[in-house]
GROMACS .gro file of C-alpha atoms in nm:
model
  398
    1UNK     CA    1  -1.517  -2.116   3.944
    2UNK     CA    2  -1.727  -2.431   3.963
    3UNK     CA    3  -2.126  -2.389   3.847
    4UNK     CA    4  -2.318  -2.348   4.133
    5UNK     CA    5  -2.571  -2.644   4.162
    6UNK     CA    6  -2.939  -2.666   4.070
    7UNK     CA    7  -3.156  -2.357   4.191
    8UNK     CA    8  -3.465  -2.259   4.214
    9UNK     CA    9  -3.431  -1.915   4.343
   10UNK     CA   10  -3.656  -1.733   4.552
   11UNK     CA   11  -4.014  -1.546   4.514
   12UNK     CA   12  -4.173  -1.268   4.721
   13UNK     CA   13  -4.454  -1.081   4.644
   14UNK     CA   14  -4.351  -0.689   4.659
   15UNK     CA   15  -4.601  -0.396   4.671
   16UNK     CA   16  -4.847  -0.631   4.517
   17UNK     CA   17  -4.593  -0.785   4.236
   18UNK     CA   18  -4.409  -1.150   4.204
   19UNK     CA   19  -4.032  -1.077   4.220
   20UNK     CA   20  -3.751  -1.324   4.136
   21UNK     CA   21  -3.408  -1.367   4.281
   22UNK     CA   22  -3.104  -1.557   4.178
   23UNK     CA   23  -2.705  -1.591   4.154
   24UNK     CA   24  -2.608  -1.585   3.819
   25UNK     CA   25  -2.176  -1.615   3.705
   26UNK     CA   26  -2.087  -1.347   3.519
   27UNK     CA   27  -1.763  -1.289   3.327
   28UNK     CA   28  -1.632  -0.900   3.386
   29UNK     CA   29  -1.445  -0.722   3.131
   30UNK     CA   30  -1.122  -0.811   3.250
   31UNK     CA   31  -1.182  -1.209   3.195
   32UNK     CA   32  -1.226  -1.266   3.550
   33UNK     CA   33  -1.556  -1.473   3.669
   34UNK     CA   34  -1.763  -1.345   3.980
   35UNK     CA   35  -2.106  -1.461   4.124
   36UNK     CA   36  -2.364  -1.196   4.123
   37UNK     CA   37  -2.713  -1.123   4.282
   38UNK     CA   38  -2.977  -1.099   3.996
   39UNK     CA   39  -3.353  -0.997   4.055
   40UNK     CA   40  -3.656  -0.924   3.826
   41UNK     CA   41  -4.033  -0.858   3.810
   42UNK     CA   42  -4.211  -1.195   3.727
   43UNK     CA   43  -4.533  -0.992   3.678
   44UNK     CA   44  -4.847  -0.874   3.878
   45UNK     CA   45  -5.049  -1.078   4.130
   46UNK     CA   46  -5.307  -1.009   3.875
   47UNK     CA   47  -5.117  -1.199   3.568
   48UNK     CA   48  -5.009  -1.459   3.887
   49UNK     CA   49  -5.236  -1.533   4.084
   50UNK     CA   50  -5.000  -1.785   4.280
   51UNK     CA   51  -4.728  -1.833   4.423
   52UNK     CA   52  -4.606  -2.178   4.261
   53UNK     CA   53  -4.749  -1.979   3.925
   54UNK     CA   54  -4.487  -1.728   3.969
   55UNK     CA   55  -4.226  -1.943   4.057
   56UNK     CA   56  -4.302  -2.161   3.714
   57UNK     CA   57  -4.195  -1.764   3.547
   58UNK     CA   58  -3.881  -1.803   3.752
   59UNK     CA   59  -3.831  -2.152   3.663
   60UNK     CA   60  -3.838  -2.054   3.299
   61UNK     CA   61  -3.541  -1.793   3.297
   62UNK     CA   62  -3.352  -2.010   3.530
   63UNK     CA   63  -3.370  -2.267   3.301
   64UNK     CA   64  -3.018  -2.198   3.085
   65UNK     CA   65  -2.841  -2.162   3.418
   66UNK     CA   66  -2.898  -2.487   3.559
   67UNK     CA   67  -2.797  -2.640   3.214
   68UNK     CA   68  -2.528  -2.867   3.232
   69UNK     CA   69  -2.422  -2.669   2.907
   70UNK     CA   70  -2.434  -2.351   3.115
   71UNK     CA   71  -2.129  -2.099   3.049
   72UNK     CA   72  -2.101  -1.771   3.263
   73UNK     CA   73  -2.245  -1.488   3.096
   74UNK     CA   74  -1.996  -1.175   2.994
   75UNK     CA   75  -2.078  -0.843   3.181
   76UNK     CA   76  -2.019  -0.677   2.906
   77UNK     CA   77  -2.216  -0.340   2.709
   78UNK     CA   78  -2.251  -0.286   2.342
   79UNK     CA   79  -2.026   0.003   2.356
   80UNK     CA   80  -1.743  -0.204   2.485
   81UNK     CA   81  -1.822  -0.476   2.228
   82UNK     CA   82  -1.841  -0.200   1.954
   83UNK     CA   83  -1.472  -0.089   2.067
   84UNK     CA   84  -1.316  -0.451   2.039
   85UNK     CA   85  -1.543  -0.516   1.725
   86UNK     CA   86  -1.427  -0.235   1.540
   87UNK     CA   87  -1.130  -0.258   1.594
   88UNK     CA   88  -1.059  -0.663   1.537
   89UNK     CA   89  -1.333  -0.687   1.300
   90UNK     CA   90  -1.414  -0.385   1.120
   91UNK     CA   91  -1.063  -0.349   0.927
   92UNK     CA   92  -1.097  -0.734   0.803
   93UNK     CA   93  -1.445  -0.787   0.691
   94UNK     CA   94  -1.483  -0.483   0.546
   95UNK     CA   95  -1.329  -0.253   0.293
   96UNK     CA   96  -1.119   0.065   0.312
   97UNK     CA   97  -1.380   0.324   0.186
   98UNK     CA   98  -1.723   0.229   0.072
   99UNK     CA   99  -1.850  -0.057   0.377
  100UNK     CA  100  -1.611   0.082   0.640
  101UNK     CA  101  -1.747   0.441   0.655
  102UNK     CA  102  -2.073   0.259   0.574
  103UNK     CA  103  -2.070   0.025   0.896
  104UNK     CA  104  -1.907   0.319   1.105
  105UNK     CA  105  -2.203   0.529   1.043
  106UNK     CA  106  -2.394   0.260   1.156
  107UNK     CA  107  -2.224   0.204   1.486
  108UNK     CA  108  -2.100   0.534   1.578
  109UNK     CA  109  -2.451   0.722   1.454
  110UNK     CA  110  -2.702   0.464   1.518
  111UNK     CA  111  -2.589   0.205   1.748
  112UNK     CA  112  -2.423   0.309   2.015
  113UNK     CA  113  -2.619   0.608   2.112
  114UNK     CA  114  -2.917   0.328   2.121
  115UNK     CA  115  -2.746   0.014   2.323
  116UNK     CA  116  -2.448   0.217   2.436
  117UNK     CA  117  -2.464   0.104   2.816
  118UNK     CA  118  -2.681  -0.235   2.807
  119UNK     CA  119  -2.486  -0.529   2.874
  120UNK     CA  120  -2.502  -0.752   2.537
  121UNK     CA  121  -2.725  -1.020   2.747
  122UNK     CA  122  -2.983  -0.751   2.791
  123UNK     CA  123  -3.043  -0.760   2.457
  124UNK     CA  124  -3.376  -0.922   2.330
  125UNK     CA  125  -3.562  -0.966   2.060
  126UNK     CA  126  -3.805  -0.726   2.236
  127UNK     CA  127  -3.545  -0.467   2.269
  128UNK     CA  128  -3.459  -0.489   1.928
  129UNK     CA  129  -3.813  -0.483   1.771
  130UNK     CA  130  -3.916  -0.145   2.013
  131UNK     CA  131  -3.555   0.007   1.818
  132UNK     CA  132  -3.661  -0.104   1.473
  133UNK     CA  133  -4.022   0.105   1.580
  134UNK     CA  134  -3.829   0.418   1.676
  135UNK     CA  135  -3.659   0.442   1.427
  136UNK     CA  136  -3.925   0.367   1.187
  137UNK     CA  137  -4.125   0.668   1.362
  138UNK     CA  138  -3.855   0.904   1.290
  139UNK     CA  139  -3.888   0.896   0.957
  140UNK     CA  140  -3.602   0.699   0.834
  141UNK     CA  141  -3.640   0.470   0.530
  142UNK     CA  142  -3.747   0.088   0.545
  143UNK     CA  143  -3.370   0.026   0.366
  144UNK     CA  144  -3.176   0.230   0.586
  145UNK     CA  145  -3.349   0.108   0.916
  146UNK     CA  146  -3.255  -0.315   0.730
  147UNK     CA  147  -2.908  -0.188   0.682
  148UNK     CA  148  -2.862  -0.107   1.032
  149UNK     CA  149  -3.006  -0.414   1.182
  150UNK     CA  150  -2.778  -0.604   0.895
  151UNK     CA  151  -2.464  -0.391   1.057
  152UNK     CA  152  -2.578  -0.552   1.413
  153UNK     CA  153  -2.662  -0.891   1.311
  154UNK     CA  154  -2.279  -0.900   1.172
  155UNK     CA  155  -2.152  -0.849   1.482
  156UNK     CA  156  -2.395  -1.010   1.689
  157UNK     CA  157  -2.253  -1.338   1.500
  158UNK     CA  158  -1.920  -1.202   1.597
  159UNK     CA  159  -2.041  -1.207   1.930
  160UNK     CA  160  -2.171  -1.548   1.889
  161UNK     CA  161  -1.850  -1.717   1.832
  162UNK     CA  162  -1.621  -1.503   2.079
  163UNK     CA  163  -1.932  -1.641   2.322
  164UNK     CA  164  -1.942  -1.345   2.491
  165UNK     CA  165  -2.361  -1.410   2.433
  166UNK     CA  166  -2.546  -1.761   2.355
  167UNK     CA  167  -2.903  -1.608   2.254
  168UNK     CA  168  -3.016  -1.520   1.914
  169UNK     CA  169  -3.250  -1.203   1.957
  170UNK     CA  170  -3.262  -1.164   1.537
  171UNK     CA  171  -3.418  -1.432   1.493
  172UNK     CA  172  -3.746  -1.392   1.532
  173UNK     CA  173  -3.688  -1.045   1.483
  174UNK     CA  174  -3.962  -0.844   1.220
  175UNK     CA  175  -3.862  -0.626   0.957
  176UNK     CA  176  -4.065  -0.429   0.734
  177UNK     CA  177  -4.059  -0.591   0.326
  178UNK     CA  178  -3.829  -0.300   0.127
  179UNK     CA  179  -4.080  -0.137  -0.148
  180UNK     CA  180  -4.002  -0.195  -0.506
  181UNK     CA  181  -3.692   0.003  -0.637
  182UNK     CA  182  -3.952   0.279  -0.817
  183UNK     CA  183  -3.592   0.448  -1.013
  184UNK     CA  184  -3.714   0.554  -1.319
  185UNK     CA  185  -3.435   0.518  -1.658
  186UNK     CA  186  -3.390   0.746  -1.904
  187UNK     CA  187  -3.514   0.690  -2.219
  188UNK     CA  188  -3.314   0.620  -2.526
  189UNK     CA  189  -3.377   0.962  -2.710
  190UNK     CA  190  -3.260   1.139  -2.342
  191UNK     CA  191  -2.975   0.931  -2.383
  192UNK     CA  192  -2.888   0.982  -2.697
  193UNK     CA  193  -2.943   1.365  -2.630
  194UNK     CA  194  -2.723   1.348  -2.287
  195UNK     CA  195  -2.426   1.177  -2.473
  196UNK     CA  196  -2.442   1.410  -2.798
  197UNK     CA  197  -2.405   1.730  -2.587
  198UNK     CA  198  -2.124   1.584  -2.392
  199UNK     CA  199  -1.738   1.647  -2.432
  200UNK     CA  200  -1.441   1.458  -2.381
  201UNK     CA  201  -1.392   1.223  -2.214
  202UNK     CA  202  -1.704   1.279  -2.029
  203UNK     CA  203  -1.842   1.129  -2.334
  204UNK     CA  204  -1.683   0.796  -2.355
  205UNK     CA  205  -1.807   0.752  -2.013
  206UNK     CA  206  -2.112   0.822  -2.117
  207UNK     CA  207  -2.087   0.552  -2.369
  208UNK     CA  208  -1.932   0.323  -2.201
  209UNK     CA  209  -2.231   0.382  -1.908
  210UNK     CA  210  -2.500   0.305  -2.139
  211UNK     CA  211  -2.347   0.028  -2.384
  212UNK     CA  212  -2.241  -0.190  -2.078
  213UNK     CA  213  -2.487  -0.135  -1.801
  214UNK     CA  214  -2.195  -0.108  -1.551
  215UNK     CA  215  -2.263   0.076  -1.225
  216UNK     CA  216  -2.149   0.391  -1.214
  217UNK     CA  217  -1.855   0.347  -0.961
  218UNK     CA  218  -1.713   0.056  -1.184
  219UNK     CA  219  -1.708   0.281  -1.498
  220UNK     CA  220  -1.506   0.561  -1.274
  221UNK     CA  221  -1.248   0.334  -1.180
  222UNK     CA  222  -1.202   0.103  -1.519
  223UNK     CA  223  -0.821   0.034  -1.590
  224UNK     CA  224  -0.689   0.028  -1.923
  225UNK     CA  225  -0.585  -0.342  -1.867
  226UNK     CA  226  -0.922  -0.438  -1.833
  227UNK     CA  227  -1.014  -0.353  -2.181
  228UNK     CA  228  -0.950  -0.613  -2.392
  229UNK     CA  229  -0.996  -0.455  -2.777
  230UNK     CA  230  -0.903  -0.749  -2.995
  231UNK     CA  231  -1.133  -0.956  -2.826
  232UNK     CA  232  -1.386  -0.663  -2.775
  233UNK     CA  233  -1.443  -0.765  -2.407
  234UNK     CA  234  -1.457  -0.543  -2.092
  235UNK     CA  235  -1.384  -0.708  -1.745
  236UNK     CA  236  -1.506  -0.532  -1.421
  237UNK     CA  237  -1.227  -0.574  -1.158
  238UNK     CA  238  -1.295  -0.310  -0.928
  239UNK     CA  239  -1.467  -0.001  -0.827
  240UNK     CA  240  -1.483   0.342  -0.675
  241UNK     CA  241  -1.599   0.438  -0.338
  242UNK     CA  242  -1.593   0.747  -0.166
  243UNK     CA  243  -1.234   0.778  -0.349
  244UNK     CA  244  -1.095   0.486  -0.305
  245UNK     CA  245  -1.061   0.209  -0.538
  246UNK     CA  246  -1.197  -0.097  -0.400
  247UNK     CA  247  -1.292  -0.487  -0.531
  248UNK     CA  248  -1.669  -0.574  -0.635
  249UNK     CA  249  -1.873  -0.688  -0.336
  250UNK     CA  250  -1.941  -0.970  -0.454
  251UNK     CA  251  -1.856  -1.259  -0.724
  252UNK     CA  252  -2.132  -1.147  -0.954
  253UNK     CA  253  -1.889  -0.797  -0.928
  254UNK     CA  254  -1.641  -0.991  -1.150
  255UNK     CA  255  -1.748  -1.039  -1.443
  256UNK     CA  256  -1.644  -0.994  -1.831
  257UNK     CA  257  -1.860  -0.914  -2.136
  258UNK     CA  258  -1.929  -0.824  -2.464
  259UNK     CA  259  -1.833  -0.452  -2.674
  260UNK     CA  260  -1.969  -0.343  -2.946
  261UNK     CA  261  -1.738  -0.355  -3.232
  262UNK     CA  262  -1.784   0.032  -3.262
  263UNK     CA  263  -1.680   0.122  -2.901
  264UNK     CA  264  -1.387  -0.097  -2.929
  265UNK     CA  265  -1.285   0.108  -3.277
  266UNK     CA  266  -1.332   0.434  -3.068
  267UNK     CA  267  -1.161   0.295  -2.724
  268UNK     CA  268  -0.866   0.184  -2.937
  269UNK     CA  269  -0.816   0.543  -3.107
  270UNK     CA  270  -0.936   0.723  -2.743
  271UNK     CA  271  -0.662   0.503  -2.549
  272UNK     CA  272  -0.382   0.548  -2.815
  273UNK     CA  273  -0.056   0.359  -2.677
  274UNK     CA  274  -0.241   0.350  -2.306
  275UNK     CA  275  -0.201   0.066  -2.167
  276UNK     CA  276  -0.245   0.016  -1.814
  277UNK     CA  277  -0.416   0.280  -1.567
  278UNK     CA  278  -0.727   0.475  -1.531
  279UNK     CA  279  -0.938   0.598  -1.815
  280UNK     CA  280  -1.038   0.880  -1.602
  281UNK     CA  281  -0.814   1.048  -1.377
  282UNK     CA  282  -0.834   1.365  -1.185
  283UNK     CA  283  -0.569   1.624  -1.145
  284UNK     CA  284  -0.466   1.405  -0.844
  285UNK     CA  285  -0.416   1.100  -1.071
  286UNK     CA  286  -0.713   0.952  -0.870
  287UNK     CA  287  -0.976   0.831  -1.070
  288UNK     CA  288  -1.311   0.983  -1.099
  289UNK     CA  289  -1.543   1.014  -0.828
  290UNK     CA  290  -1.906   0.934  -0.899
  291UNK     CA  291  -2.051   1.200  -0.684
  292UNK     CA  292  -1.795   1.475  -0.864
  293UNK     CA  293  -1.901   1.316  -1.169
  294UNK     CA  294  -2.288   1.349  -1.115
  295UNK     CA  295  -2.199   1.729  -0.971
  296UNK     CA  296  -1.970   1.855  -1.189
  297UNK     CA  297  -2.074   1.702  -1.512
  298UNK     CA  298  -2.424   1.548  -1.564
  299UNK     CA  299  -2.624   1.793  -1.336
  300UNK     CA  300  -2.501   2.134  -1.519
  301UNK     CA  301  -2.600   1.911  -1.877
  302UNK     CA  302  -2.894   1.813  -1.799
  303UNK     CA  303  -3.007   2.155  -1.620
  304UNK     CA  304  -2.874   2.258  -1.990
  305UNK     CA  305  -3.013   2.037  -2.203
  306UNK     CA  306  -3.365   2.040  -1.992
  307UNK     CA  307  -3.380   1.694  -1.913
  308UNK     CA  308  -3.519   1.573  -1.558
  309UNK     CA  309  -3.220   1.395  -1.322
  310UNK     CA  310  -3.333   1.016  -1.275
  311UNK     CA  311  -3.253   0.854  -0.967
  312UNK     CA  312  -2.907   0.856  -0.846
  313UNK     CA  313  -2.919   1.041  -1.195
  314UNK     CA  314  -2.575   0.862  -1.367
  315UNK     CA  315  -2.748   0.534  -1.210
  316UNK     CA  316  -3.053   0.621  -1.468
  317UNK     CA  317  -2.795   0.524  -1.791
  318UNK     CA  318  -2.739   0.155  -1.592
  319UNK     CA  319  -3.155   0.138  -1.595
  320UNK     CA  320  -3.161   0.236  -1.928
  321UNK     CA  321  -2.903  -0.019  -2.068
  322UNK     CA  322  -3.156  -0.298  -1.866
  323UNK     CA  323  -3.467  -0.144  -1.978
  324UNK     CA  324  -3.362  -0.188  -2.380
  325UNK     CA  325  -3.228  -0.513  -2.305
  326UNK     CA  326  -3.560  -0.668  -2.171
  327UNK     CA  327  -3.763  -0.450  -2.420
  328UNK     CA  328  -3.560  -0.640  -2.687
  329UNK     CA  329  -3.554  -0.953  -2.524
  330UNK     CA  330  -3.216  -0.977  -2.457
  331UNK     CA  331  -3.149  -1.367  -2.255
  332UNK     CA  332  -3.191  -1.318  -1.876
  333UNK     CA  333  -2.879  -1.510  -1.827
  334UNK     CA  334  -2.709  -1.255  -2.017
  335UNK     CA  335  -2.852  -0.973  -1.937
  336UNK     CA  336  -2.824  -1.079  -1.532
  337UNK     CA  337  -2.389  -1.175  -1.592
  338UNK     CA  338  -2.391  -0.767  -1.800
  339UNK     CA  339  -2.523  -0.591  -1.528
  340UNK     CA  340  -2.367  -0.814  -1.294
  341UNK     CA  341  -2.634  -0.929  -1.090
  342UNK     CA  342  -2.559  -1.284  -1.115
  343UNK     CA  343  -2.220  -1.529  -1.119
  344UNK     CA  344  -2.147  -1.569  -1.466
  345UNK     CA  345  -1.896  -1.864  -1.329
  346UNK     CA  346  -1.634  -1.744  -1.522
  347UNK     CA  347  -1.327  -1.753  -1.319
  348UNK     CA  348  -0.958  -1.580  -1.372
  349UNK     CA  349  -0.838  -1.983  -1.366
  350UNK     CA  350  -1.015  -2.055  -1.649
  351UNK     CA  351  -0.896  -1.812  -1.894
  352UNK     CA  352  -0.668  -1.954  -2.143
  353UNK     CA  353  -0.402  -1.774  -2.289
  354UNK     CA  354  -0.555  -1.726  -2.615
  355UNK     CA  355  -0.751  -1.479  -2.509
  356UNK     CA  356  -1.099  -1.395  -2.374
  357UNK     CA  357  -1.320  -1.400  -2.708
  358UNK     CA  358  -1.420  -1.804  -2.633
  359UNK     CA  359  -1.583  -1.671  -2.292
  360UNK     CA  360  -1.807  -1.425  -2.477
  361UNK     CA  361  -2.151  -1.579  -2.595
  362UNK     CA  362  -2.363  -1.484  -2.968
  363UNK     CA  363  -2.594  -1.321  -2.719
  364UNK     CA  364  -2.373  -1.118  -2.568
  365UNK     CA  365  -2.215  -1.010  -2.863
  366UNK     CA  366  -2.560  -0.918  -2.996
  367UNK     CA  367  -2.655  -0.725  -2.704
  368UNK     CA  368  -2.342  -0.537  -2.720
  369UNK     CA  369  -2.363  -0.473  -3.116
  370UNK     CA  370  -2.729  -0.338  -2.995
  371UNK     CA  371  -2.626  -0.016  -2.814
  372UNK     CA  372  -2.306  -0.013  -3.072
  373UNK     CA  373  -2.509   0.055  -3.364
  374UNK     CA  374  -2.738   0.299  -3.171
  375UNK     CA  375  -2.443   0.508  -2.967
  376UNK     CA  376  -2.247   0.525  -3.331
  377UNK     CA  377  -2.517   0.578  -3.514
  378UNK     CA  378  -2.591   0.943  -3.429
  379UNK     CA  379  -2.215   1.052  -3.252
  380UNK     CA  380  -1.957   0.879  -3.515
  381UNK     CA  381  -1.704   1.025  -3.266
  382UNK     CA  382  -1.370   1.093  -3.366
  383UNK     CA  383  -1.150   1.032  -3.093
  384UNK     CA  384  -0.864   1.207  -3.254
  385UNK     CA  385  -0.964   1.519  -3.226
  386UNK     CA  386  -0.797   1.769  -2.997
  387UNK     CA  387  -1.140   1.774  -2.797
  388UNK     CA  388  -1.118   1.423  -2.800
  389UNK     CA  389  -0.783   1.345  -2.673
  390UNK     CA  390  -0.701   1.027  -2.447
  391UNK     CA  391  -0.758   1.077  -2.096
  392UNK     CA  392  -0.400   1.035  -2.025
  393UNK     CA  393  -0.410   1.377  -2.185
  394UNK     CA  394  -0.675   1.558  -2.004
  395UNK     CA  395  -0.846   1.546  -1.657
  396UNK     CA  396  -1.143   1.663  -1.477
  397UNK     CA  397  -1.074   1.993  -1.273
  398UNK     CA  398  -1.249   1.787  -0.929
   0.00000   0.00000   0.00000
C-alpha cells in the first residue's frame, strides 16, 4: 500500500477540548497493512487557546507520518511481542538456568501483567517512567525495579531491529542510582573459626572460597581439569545456577590465577587419581548447589559456632578474600583479574603447551601464598584421612 500523501488532519473543539484526527498505516499481526482512523486529545482550550495553536500539537505528532522515511506502524501488544520474543530470543541470548528463569520472571511476573494489551507504539517514555513509580511505591528494591527495565530494554532493541517500533522511549528514561553494596565480610578470625569446625569436603570448599575469592556458584561447579597443581593455578570455566552448570557471564568470568603452594599440596592428596569432573557432587552426580550449600551446611555451623550469617552468607568468604587483599595492598590489577571483576586478557589461544605457570604474575603468587600460609597455618589438614576422603568418595545428602 502506497503512503498516503502529506496531511494535516483535522481539529474540532469537543466539550470544550482540541481533538485531533488522522489516518495512520498500520501493520496487523498477520503482516498485512491496513489504513486506520486515529484520534487524540490535543489538550484544553485553556492550554490552546486557538485553533491554528492546536493544530501546531497536531502538526507535531503528524510529523513522522508525513516523513518520506515513514514505515507503517505494527498493531501489535507487548504480550504478543513477549510470545515471539521468548520464544526466538529468549533460548539464544540467554542461558539454560540462571538468566532464563531470571528474564522469565521478569516477563511473565512483571511485564506482561503491566503492558500486556498496549500496542508496542503506545509505549512512551511517559508510560514507562509512571511503571518505574509503581513499582518503586510497592516496595520493591532500586536493583530489582533496574533489572526489570534492563529485561525490557533487551527486547525493546529486539524490537528495534525486527522494526516492529522506530521510537526509543528508554532513552530519556530516569532511574533511581543503586545504593552502595552495604554486604558486610567476615572477618579473618570468623573465617578461620568457620573453616576449622567444618568437615569434609565442606572444608576444602571452604578453603578454596576464601583463598581464591571465587563466587560461590563457580566454587560449586569447579572441574577437576581446571585445577592445574604443578603449576598451582585454578581456571574458572563455568558456574552453577539454579542446578545447572552454565559459562561465566562475562569475559572477566574466565579467568586463571594463582594457589597457594599449600592448597595445591592438599588438592593433590584430596583429588587422589581424580582427574576430570566435579569436586563436589551430590548423590545425583550433579554438582553442588549454592543455595543447598548455604542451607544445609553453613547455616546449621554458624547457628553452631555462634557466628552472625553475612550477606548472601557463603558470598561473605568472597568479601573477605577482597577485604585482606586491599588491607594488604594487594595490586588492583590483580586483585580485580582474582575476583574476576575485570578481563585479565588472557585468552585459551594464548596458552602454550608448557603449561600455565608463565601466565601467573609475582603478585599473584604472593596473594595466593597470603591466604596459604594463613588457611594452613591453623588446619594442617590431612586429606587422607577417612573424614577427609576425595569427593569422588563422598557426597552431600541434597
Amino acid at each position: 500500500m502506497a503512503r498516503r500523501r502529506y496531511q494535516t488532519g483535522s481539529v474540532k473543539l469537543i466539550g470544550g477540548k482540541w481533538r485531533g484526527r488522522w489516518r495512520e498505516d498500520v501493520v496487523l499481526a498477520d503482516g498485512t497493512v491496513k489504513r486506520v482512523n486515529k484520534k487524540t486529545v490535543l489538550g484544553s482550550k485553556e492550554a490552546f487557546k486557538t485553533k491554528r495553536l492546536a493544530q501546531r500539537e497536531l502538526d507535531l505528532i503528524l510529523a513522522p507520518i508525513n516523513s518520506v522515511h515513514y514505515r507503517p506502524t505494527h498493531q501489535l501488544t507487548f504480550a504478543e511481542f513477549a510470545r515471539r520474543w521468548s520464544e526466538k530470543i529468549k533460548p539464544i541470548a540467554y542461558k539454560i538456568g540462571g538468566s532464563q528463569a531470571t528474564v522469565g520472571r521478569h516477563v511473565k511476573g512483571k511485564l506482561i501483567p503491566a503492558f500486556s494489551d498496549i500496542e508496542l507504539k503506545d509505549i512512551t517514555t511517559e508510560v514507562l517512567q509512571s511503571y518505574v513509580t509503581d513499582l518503586l511505591k510497592s516496595g520493591l528494591s532500586v536493583k530489582y525495579v533496574r533489572n526489570v527495565i534492563s529485561t525490557m530494554s533487551a527486547m525493546w532493541d529486539v524490537a528495534l531491529s525486527w522494526e516492529y517500533v522506530t521510537h526509543k522511549p528508554f532513552a530519556e528514561l530516569l532511574l533511581p542510582e543503586c545504593e552502595p553494596s552495604d554486604a558486610e565480610p567476615y572477618s579473618a578470625e570468623e573465617v578461620i573459626k568457620i573453616v576449622q569446625a567444618a568437615t569434609e569436603p565442606f572444608q576444602t570448599f571452604l578453603w578454596i572460597l576464601g583463598e581464591s575469592g571465587m563466587r560461590p556458584a563457580e566454587v560449586c561447579a569447579i572441574d577437576a581439569k581446571y585445577i592445574h597443581i604443578a603449576d598451582r593455578v585454578i581456571s574458572v570455566r563455568q558456574s552453577e545456577s539454579l542446578g545447572h552448570v552454565v559459562k561465566p557471564k562475562t569475559s572477566a568470568g574466565h579467568r586463571d590465577f594463582a594457589i597457594s603452594p599449600q592448597l595445591a599440596d592438599h588438592l593433590r592428596v584430596f583429588l587422589g587419581d581424580k582427574k576430570e569432573g566435579f569436586l563436589f557432587v551430590s548423590r545425583t552426580g550433579r554438582p553442588w548447589r549454592e543455595s543447598k550449600v548455604v542451607e544445609k551446611r553453613l547455616n546449621p555451623l554458624l547457628r553452631r559456632l555462634g557466628i552472625k550469617r553475612k550477606g548472601l552468607a557463603l558470598n561473605g568468604f568472597r568479601h573477605f578474600n577482597a577485604t585482606e587483599m586491599d588491607s594488604r595492598n594487594v595490586p588492583v590489577k590483580t586483585r580485580q583479574t582474582r575476583l574476576g571483576h575485570d578481563d585479565p586478557r588472557m585468552t585459551l589461544g594464548m596458552r602454550s603447551k608448557s603449561g600455565y605457570t608463565h601466565m601467573i604474575g609475582e603478585d599473584d603468587r604472593r596473594a595466593a601464598a597470603m591466604f596459604g600460609d594463613m588457611f594452613h597455618e591453623v588446619l594442617c589438614p590431612d586429606a587422607s584421612k577417612p573424614e577427609n576422603a576425595s569427593p569422588h568418595q563422598m557426597s552431600l545428602a541434597f
